[in-house]
mmCIF file of C-alpha atoms and ligand atoms in Angstrom:
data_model
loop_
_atom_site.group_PDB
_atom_site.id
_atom_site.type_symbol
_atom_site.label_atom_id
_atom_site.label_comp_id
_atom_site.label_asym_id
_atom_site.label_seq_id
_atom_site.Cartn_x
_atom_site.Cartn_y
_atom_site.Cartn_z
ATOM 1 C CA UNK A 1 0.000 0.000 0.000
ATOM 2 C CA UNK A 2 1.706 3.491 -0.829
ATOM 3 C CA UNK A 3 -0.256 6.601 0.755
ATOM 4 C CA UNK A 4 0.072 9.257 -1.541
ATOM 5 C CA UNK A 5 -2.481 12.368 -0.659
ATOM 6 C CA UNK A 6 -4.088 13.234 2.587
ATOM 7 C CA UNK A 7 -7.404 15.093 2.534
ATOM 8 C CA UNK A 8 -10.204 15.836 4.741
ATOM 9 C CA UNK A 9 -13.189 13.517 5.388
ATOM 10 C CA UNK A 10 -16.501 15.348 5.958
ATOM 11 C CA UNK A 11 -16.055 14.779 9.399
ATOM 12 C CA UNK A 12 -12.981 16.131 10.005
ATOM 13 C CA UNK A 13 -10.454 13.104 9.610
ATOM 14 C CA UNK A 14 -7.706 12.499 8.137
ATOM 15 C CA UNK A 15 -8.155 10.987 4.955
ATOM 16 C CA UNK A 16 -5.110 9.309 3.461
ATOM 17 C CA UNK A 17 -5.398 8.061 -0.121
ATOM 18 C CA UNK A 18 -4.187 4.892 -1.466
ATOM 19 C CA UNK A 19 -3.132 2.909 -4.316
ATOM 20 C CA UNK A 20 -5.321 0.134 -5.623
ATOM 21 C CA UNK A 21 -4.180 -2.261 -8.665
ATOM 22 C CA UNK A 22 -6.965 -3.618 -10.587
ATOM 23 C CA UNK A 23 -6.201 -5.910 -13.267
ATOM 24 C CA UNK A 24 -7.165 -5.247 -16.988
ATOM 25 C CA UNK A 25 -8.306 -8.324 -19.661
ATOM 26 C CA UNK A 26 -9.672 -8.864 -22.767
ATOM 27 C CA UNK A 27 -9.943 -11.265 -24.851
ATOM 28 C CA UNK A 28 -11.208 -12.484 -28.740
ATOM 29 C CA UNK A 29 -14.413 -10.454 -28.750
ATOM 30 C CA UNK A 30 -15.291 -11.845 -32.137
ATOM 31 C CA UNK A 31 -15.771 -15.858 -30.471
ATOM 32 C CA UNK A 32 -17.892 -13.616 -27.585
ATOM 33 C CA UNK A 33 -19.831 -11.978 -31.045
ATOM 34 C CA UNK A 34 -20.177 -15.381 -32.289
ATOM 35 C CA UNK A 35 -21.530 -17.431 -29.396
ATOM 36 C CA UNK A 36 -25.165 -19.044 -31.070
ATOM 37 C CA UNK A 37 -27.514 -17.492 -27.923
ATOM 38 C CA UNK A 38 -30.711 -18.421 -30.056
ATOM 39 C CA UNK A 39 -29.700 -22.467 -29.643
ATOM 40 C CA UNK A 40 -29.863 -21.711 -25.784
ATOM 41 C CA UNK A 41 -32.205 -19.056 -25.609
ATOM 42 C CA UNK A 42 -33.968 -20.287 -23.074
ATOM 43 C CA UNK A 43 -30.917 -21.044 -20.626
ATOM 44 C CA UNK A 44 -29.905 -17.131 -21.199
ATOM 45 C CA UNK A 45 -33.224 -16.118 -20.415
ATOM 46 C CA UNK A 46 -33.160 -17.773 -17.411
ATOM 47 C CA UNK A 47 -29.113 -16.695 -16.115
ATOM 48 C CA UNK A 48 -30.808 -12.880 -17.745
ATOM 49 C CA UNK A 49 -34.138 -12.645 -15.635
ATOM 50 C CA UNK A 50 -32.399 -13.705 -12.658
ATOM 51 C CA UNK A 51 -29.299 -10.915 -13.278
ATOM 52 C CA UNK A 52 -32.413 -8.546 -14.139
ATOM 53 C CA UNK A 53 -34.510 -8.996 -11.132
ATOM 54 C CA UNK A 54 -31.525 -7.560 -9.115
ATOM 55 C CA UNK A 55 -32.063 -9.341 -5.958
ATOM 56 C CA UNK A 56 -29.407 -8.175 -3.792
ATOM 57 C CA UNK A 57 -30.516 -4.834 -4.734
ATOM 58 C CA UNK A 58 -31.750 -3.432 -1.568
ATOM 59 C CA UNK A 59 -28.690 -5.436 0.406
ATOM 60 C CA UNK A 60 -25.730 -3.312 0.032
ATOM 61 C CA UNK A 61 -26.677 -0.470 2.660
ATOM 62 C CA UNK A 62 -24.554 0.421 5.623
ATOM 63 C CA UNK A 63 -26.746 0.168 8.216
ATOM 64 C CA UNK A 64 -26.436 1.008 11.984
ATOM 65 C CA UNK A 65 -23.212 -1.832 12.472
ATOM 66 C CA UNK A 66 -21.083 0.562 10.205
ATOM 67 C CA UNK A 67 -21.845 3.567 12.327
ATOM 68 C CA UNK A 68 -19.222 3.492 14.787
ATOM 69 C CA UNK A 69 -14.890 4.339 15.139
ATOM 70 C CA UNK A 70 -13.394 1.438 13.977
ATOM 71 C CA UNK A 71 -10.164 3.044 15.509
ATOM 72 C CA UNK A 72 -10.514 0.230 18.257
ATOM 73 C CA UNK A 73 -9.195 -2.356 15.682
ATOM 74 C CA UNK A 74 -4.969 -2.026 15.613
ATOM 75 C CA UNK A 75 -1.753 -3.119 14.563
ATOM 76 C CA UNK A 76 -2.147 -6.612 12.193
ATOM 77 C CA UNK A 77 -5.536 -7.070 12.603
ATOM 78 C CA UNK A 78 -6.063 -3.575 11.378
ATOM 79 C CA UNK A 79 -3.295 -3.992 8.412
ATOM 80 C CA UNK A 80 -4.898 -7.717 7.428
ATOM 81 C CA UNK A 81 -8.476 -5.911 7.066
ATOM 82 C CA UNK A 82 -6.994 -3.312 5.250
ATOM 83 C CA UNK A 83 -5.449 -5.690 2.717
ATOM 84 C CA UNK A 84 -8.133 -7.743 2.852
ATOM 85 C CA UNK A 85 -10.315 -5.039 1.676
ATOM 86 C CA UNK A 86 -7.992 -3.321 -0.832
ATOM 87 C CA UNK A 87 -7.459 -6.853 -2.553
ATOM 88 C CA UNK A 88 -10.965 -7.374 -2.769
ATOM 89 C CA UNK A 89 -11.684 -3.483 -4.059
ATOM 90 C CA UNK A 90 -9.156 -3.925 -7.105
ATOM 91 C CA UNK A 91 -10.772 -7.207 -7.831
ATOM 92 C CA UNK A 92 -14.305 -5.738 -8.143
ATOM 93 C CA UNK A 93 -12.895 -2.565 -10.507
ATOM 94 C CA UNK A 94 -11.174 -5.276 -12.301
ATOM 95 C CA UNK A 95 -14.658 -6.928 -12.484
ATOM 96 C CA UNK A 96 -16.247 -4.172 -13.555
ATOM 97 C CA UNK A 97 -14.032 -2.116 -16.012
ATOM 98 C CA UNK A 98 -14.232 -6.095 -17.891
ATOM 99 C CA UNK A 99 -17.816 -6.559 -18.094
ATOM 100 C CA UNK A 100 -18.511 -2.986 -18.503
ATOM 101 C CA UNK A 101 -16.299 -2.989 -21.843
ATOM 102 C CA UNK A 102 -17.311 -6.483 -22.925
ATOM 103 C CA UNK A 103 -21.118 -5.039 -22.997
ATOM 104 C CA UNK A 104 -20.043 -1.866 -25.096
ATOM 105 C CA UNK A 105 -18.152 -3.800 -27.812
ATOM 106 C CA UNK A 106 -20.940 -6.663 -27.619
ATOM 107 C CA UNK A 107 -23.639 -4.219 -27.755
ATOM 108 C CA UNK A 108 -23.872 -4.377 -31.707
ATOM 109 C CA UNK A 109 -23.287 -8.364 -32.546
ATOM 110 C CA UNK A 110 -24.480 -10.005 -29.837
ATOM 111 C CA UNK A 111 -27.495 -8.138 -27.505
ATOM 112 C CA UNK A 112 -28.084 -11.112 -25.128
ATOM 113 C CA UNK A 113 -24.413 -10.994 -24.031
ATOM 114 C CA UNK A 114 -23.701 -7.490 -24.296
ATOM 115 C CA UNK A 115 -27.270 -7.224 -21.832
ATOM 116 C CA UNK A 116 -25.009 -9.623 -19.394
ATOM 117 C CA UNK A 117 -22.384 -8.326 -19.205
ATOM 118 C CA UNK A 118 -23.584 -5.281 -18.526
ATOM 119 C CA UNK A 119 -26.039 -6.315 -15.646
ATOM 120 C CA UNK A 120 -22.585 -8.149 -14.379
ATOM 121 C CA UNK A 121 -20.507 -5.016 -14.607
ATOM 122 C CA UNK A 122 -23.414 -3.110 -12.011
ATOM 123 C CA UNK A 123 -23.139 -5.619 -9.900
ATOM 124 C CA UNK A 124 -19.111 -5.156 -9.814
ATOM 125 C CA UNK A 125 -20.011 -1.555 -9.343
ATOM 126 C CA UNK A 126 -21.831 -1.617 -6.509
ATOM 127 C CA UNK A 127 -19.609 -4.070 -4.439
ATOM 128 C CA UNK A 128 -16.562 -1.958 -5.615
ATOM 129 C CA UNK A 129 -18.433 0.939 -4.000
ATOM 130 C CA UNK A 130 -19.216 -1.198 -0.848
ATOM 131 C CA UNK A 131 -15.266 -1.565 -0.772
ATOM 132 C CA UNK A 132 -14.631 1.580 -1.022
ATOM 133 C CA UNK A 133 -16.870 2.892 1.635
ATOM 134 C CA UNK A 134 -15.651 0.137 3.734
ATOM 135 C CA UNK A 135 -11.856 1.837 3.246
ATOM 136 C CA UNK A 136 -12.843 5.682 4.400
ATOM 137 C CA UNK A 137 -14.054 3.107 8.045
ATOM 138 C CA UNK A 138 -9.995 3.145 8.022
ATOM 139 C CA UNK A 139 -9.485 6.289 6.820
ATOM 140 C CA UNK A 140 -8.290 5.540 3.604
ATOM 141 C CA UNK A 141 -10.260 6.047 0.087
ATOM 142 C CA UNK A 142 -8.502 4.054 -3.185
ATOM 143 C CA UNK A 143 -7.111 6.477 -5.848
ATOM 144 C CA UNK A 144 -9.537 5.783 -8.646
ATOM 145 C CA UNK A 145 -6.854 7.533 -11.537
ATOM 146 C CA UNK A 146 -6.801 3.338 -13.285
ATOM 147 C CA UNK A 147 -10.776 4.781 -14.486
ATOM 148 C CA UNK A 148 -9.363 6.885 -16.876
ATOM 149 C CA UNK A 149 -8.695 4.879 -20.010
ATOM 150 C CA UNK A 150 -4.957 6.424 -20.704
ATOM 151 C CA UNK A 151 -2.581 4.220 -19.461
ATOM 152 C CA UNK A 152 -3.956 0.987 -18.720
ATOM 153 C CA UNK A 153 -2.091 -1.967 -19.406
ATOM 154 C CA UNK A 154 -4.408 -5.258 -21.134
ATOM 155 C CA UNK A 155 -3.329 -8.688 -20.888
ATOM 156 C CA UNK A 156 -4.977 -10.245 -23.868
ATOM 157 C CA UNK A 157 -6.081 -13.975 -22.667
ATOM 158 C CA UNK A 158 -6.891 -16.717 -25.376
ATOM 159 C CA UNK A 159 -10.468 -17.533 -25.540
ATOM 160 C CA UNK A 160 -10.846 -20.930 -23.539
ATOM 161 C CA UNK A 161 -8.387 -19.119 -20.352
ATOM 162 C CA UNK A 162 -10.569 -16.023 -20.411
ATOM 163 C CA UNK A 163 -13.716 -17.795 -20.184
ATOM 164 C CA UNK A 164 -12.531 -20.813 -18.081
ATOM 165 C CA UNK A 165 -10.827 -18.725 -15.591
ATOM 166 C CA UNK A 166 -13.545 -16.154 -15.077
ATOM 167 C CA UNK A 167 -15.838 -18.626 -14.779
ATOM 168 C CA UNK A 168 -13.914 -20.270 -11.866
ATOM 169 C CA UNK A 169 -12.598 -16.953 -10.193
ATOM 170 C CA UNK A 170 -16.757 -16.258 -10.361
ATOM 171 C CA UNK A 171 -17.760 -19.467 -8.420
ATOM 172 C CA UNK A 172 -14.876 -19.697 -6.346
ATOM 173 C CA UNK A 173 -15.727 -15.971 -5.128
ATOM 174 C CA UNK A 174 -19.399 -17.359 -4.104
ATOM 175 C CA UNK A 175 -17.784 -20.026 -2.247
ATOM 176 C CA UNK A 176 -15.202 -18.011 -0.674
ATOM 177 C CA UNK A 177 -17.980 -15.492 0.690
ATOM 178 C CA UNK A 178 -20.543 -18.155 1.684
ATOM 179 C CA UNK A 179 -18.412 -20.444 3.541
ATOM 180 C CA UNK A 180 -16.872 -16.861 5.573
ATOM 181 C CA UNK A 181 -20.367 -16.067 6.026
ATOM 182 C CA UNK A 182 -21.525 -19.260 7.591
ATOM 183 C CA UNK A 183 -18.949 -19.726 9.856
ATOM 184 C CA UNK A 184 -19.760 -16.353 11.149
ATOM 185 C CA UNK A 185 -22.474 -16.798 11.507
ATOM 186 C CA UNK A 186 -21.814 -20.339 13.983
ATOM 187 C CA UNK A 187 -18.852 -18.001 15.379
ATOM 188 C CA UNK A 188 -20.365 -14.455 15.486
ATOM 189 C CA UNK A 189 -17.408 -13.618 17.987
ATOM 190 C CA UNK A 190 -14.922 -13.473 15.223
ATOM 191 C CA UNK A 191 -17.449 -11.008 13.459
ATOM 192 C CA UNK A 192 -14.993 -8.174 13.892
ATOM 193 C CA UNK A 193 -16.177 -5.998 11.175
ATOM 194 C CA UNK A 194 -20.018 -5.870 9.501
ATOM 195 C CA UNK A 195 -18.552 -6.563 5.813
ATOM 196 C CA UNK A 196 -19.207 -9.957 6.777
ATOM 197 C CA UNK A 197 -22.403 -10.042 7.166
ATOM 198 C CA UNK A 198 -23.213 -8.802 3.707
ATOM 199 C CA UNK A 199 -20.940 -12.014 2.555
ATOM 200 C CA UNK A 200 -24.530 -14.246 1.676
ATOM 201 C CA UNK A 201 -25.707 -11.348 -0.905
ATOM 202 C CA UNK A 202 -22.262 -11.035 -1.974
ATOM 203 C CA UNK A 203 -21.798 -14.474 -2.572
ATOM 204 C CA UNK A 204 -25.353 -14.873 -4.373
ATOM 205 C CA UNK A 205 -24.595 -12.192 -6.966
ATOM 206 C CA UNK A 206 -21.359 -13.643 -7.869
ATOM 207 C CA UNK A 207 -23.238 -17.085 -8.427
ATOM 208 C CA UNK A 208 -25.399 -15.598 -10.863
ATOM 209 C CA UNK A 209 -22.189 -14.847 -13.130
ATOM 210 C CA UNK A 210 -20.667 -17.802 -12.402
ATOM 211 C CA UNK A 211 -23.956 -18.911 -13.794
ATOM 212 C CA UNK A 212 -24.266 -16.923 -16.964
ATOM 213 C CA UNK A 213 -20.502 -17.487 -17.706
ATOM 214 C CA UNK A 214 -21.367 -20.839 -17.214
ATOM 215 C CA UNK A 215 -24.040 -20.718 -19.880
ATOM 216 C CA UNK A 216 -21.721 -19.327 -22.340
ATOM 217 C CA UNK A 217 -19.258 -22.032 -21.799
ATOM 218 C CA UNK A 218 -22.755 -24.588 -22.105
ATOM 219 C CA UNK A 219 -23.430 -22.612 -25.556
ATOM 220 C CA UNK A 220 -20.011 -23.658 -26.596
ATOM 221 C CA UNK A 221 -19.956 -26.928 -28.176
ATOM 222 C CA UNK A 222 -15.962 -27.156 -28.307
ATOM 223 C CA UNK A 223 -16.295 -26.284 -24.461
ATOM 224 C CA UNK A 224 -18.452 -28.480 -23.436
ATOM 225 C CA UNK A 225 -18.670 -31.729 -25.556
ATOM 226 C CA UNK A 226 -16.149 -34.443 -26.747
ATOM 227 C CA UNK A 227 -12.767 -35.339 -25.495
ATOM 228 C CA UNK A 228 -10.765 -32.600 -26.332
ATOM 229 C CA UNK A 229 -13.486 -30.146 -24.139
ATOM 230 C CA UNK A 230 -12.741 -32.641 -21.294
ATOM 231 C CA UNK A 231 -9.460 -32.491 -21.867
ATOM 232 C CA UNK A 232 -8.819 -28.717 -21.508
ATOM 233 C CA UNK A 233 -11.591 -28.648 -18.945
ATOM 234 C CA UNK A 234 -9.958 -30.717 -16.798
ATOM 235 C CA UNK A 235 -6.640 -28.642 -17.390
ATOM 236 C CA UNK A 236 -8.150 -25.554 -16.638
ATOM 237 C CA UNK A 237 -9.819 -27.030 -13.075
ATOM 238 C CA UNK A 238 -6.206 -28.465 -11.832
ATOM 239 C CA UNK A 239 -4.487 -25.705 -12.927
ATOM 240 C CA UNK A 240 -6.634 -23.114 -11.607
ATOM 241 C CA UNK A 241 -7.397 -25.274 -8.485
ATOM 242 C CA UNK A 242 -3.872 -25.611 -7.880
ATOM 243 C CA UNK A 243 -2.972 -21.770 -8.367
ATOM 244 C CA UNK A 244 -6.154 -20.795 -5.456
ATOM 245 C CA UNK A 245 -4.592 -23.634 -3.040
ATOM 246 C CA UNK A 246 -1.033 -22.378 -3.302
ATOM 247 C CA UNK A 247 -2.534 -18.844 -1.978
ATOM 248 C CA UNK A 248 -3.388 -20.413 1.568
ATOM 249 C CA UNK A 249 -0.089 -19.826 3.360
ATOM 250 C CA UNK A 250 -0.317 -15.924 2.610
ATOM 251 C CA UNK A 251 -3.786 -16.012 4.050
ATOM 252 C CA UNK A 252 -3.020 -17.505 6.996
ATOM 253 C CA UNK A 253 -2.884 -14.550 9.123
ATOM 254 C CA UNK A 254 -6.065 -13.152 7.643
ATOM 255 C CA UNK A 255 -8.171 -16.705 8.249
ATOM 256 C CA UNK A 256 -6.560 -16.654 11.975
ATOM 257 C CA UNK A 257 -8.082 -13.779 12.779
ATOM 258 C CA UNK A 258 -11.464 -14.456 11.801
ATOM 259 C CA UNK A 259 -11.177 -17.926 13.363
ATOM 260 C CA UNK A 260 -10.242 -20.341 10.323
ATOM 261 C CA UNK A 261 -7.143 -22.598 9.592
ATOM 262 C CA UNK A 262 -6.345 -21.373 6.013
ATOM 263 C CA UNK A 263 -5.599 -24.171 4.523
ATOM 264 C CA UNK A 264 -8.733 -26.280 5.937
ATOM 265 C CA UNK A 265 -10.980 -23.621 4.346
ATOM 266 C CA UNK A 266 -9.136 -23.307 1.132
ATOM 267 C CA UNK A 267 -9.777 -27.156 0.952
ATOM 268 C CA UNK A 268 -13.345 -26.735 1.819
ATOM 269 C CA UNK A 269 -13.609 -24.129 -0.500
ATOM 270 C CA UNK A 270 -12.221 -25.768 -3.492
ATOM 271 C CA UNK A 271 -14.337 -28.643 -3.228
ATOM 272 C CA UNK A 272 -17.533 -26.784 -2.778
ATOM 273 C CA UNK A 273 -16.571 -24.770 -6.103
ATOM 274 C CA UNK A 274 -15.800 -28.557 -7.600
ATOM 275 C CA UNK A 275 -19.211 -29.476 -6.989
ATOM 276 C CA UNK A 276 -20.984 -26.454 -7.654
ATOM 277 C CA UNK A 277 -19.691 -26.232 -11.599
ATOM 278 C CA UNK A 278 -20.751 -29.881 -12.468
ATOM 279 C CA UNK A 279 -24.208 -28.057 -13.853
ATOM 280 C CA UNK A 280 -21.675 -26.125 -16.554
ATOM 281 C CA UNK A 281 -18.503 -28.281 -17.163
ATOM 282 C CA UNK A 282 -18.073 -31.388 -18.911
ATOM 283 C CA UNK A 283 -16.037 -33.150 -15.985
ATOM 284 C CA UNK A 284 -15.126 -32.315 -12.188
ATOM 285 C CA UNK A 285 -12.544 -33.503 -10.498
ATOM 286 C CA UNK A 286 -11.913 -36.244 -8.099
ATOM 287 C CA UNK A 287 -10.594 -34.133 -5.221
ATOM 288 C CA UNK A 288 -12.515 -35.465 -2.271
ATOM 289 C CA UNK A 289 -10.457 -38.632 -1.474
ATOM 290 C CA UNK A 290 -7.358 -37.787 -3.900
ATOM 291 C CA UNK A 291 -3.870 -37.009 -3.275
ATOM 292 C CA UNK A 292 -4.526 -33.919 -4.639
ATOM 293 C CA UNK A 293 -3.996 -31.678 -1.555
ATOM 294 C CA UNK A 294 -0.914 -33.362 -0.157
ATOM 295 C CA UNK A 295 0.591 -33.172 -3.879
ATOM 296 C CA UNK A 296 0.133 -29.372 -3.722
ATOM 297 C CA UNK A 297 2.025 -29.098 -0.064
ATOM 298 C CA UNK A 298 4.910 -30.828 -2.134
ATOM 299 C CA UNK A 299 4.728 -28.664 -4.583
ATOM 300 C CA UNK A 300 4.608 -25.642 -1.798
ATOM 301 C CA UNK A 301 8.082 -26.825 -0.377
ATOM 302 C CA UNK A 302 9.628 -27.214 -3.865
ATOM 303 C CA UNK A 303 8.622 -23.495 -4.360
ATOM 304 C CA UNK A 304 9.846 -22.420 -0.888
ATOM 305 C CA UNK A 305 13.086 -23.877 -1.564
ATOM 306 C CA UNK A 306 13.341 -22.538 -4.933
ATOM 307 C CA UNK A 307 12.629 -18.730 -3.004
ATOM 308 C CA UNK A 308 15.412 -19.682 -0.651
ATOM 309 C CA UNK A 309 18.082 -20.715 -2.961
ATOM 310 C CA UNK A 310 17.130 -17.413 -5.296
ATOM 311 C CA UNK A 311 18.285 -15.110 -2.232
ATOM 312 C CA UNK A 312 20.882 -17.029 -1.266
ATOM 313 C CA UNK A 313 24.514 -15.551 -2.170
ATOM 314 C CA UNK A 314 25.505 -18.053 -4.124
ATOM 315 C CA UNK A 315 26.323 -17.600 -7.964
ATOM 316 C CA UNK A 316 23.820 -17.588 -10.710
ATOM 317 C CA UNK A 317 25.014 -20.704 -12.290
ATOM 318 C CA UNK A 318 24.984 -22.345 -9.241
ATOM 319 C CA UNK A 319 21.934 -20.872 -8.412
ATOM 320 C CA UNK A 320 20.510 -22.897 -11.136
ATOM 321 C CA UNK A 321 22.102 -26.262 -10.536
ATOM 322 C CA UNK A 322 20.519 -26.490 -7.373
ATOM 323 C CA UNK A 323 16.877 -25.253 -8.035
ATOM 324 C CA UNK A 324 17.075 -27.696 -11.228
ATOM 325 C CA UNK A 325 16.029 -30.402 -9.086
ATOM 326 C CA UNK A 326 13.417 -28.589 -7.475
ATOM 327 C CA UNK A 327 11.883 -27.695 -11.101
ATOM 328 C CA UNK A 328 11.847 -31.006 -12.055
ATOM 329 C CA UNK A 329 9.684 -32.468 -8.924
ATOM 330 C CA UNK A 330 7.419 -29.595 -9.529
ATOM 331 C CA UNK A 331 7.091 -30.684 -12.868
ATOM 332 C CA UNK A 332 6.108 -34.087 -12.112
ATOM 333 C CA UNK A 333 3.500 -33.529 -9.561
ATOM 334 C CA UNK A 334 1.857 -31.027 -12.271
ATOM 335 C CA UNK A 335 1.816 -34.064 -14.487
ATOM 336 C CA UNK A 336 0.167 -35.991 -11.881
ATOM 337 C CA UNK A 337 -1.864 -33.663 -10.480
ATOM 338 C CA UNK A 338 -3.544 -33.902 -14.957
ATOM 339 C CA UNK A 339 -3.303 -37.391 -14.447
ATOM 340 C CA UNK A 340 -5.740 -37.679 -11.575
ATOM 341 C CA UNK A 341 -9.199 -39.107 -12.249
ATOM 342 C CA UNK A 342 -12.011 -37.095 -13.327
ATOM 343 C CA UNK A 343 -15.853 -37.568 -13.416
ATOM 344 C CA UNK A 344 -17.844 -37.202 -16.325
ATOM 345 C CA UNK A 345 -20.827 -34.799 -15.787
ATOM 346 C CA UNK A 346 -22.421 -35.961 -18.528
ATOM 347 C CA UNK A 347 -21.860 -39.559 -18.306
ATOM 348 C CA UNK A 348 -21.173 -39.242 -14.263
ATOM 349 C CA UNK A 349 -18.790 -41.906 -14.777
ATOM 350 C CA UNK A 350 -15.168 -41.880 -14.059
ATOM 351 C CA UNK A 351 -12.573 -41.102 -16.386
HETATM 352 FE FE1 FE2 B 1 -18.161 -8.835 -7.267
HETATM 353 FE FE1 FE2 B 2 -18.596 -11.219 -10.089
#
């Protein structure tokens, strides 16, 4: 976090302003232009009405828990809400600068996703806006200079990763909030801060997009039918899996204080989103009495030493020589984490 203004709140604190770094995609708008909505029409009607009738609408108000100093809250728990809540802001903008521009080049070839995205991208808006509220509690408010178009960086993400991956980050962001929210609500003393209890809307708004991403990926015959649509399904869930798992140890703190082992509810977590996208995807995988958890601890070590050996003083060369090994073990649990079984949706058999 770098401060880089202070100002003056309304009520007379100090205000400091910080940096927020929101990611910026895109991907091959022409496949998005091409997707055949009129063969599904009646699945995009559904994932539509239920974006349209705005549910959570009424939800996102800072009622009477807000009202208060949270001055009371110091040191790391204060700094692990603040990152907590700075993480999650850039993620919404990130959200919503996406869907926003996805609906205005959409909004010519293809209505019924360009009217998705855009119901997505006010959804993004207002939990961005819940964020940032949430930051002025600490006396902070996120420079919002990344809106202005000058500047921004895109990563451009092959068809199949863009939609595979938002997909995922989508349901795993329901899971993540609805598996906070019930545990708080069985441990309401670790309820240090009200966010939380908005986590059930939250995590029903992000369902719906998983849900209409989900459709597009249904919509998508090369996606969702055959071997080869297995195939890179399956890639996409280990690899993605894999990449949310290896985040638990950084968490750890953050879980602590709210009462959670971090890598019990990253577990937890991953299989709920496993079972949850068996409605889109054309397999799931075989996680619940798999190696697959221990594999990715190995694969944590190999990392760690890799980190240790690349500050170490030793030369470059030598450097290499001895992370080599460490590259190669990581390499083969990869290639058996893509070898492990997984279960036909379609067929709900095992392959
Ligand atoms: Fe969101
Ligand atoms: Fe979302």
């Amino acid at each position: 976090m770098s401060n880089t203004d202070n100002m003056q709140s309304n009520t007379n604190v100090l205000v400091n302003e910080t940096q927020i770094y929101p990611g910026f995609y895109t991907t091959n708008i022409k496949k998005l232009a091409n997707v055949d909505y009129l063969r599904f029409q009646g699945a995009f009607d559904t994932v539509i009405t239920d974006l349209k009738n705005d549910y959570n609408k009424d939800k996102f108000v800072r009622d009477n828990s807000f009202n208060q100093s949270w001055d009371h809250i110091q040191g790391e728990a204060r700094e692990l809400i603040i990152k907590l809540l700075e993480m999650y802001c850039a993620a919404e903008y990130s959200g919503f600068i996406l869907y926003k521009e996805l609906s205005y080049q959409l909004r010519e070839t293809n209505s019924t996703l360009s009217d998705g995205f855009r119901l997505m991208s006010r959804d993004e808006a207002r939990h961005a806006s819940f964020l940032n509220k949430a930051l002025t509690d600490f006396h902070l408010t996120p420079s919002l200079e990344f809106l202005k178009k000058e500047g921004r960086k895109y990563h451009s993400l092959p068809f199949a990763w863009f939609i595979h991956s938002t997909y995922l980050s989508e349901k795993i962001s329901s899971c993540y909030y609805i598996n906070i929210f019930d545990h708080l609500v069985s441990h309401p003393e670790y309820s240090i801060y009200p966010l939380f209890g908005l986590y059930k809307s939250w995590s029903e708004d992000e369902d719906r997009h998983g849900d209409f991403v989900g459709t597009i990926i249904k919509s998508q015959t090369n996606l969702s039918n055959g071997l080869k649509a297995r195939l890179v399904c399956k890639f996409y869930l280990v690899l993605i899996f894999s990449m949310t798992y290896l985040k638990y140890k950084d968490n750890e703190k953050l879980f602590a204080l709210i009462g959670l082992d971090s890598r019990e509810y990253y577990i937890t977590t991953i299989k709920s989103v496993n079972k949850s996208v068996e409605k889109h995807l054309p397999v799931i995988l075989d996680i619940e009495n798999s190696m697959f958890f221990k594999k990715l601890d190995a694969c944590m070590l190999h990392i760690s030493e890799n980190k240790k050996i690349g500050i170490s003083n030793h030369y470059k060369l030598l450097k290499f020589i001895k992370k080599t090994p460490h590259y190669v073990a990581l390499f083969l649990i990869m290639l058996s984490l893509f070898l492990i079984k997984s279960i036909d949706t379609q067929a709900n058999r095992i392959a």
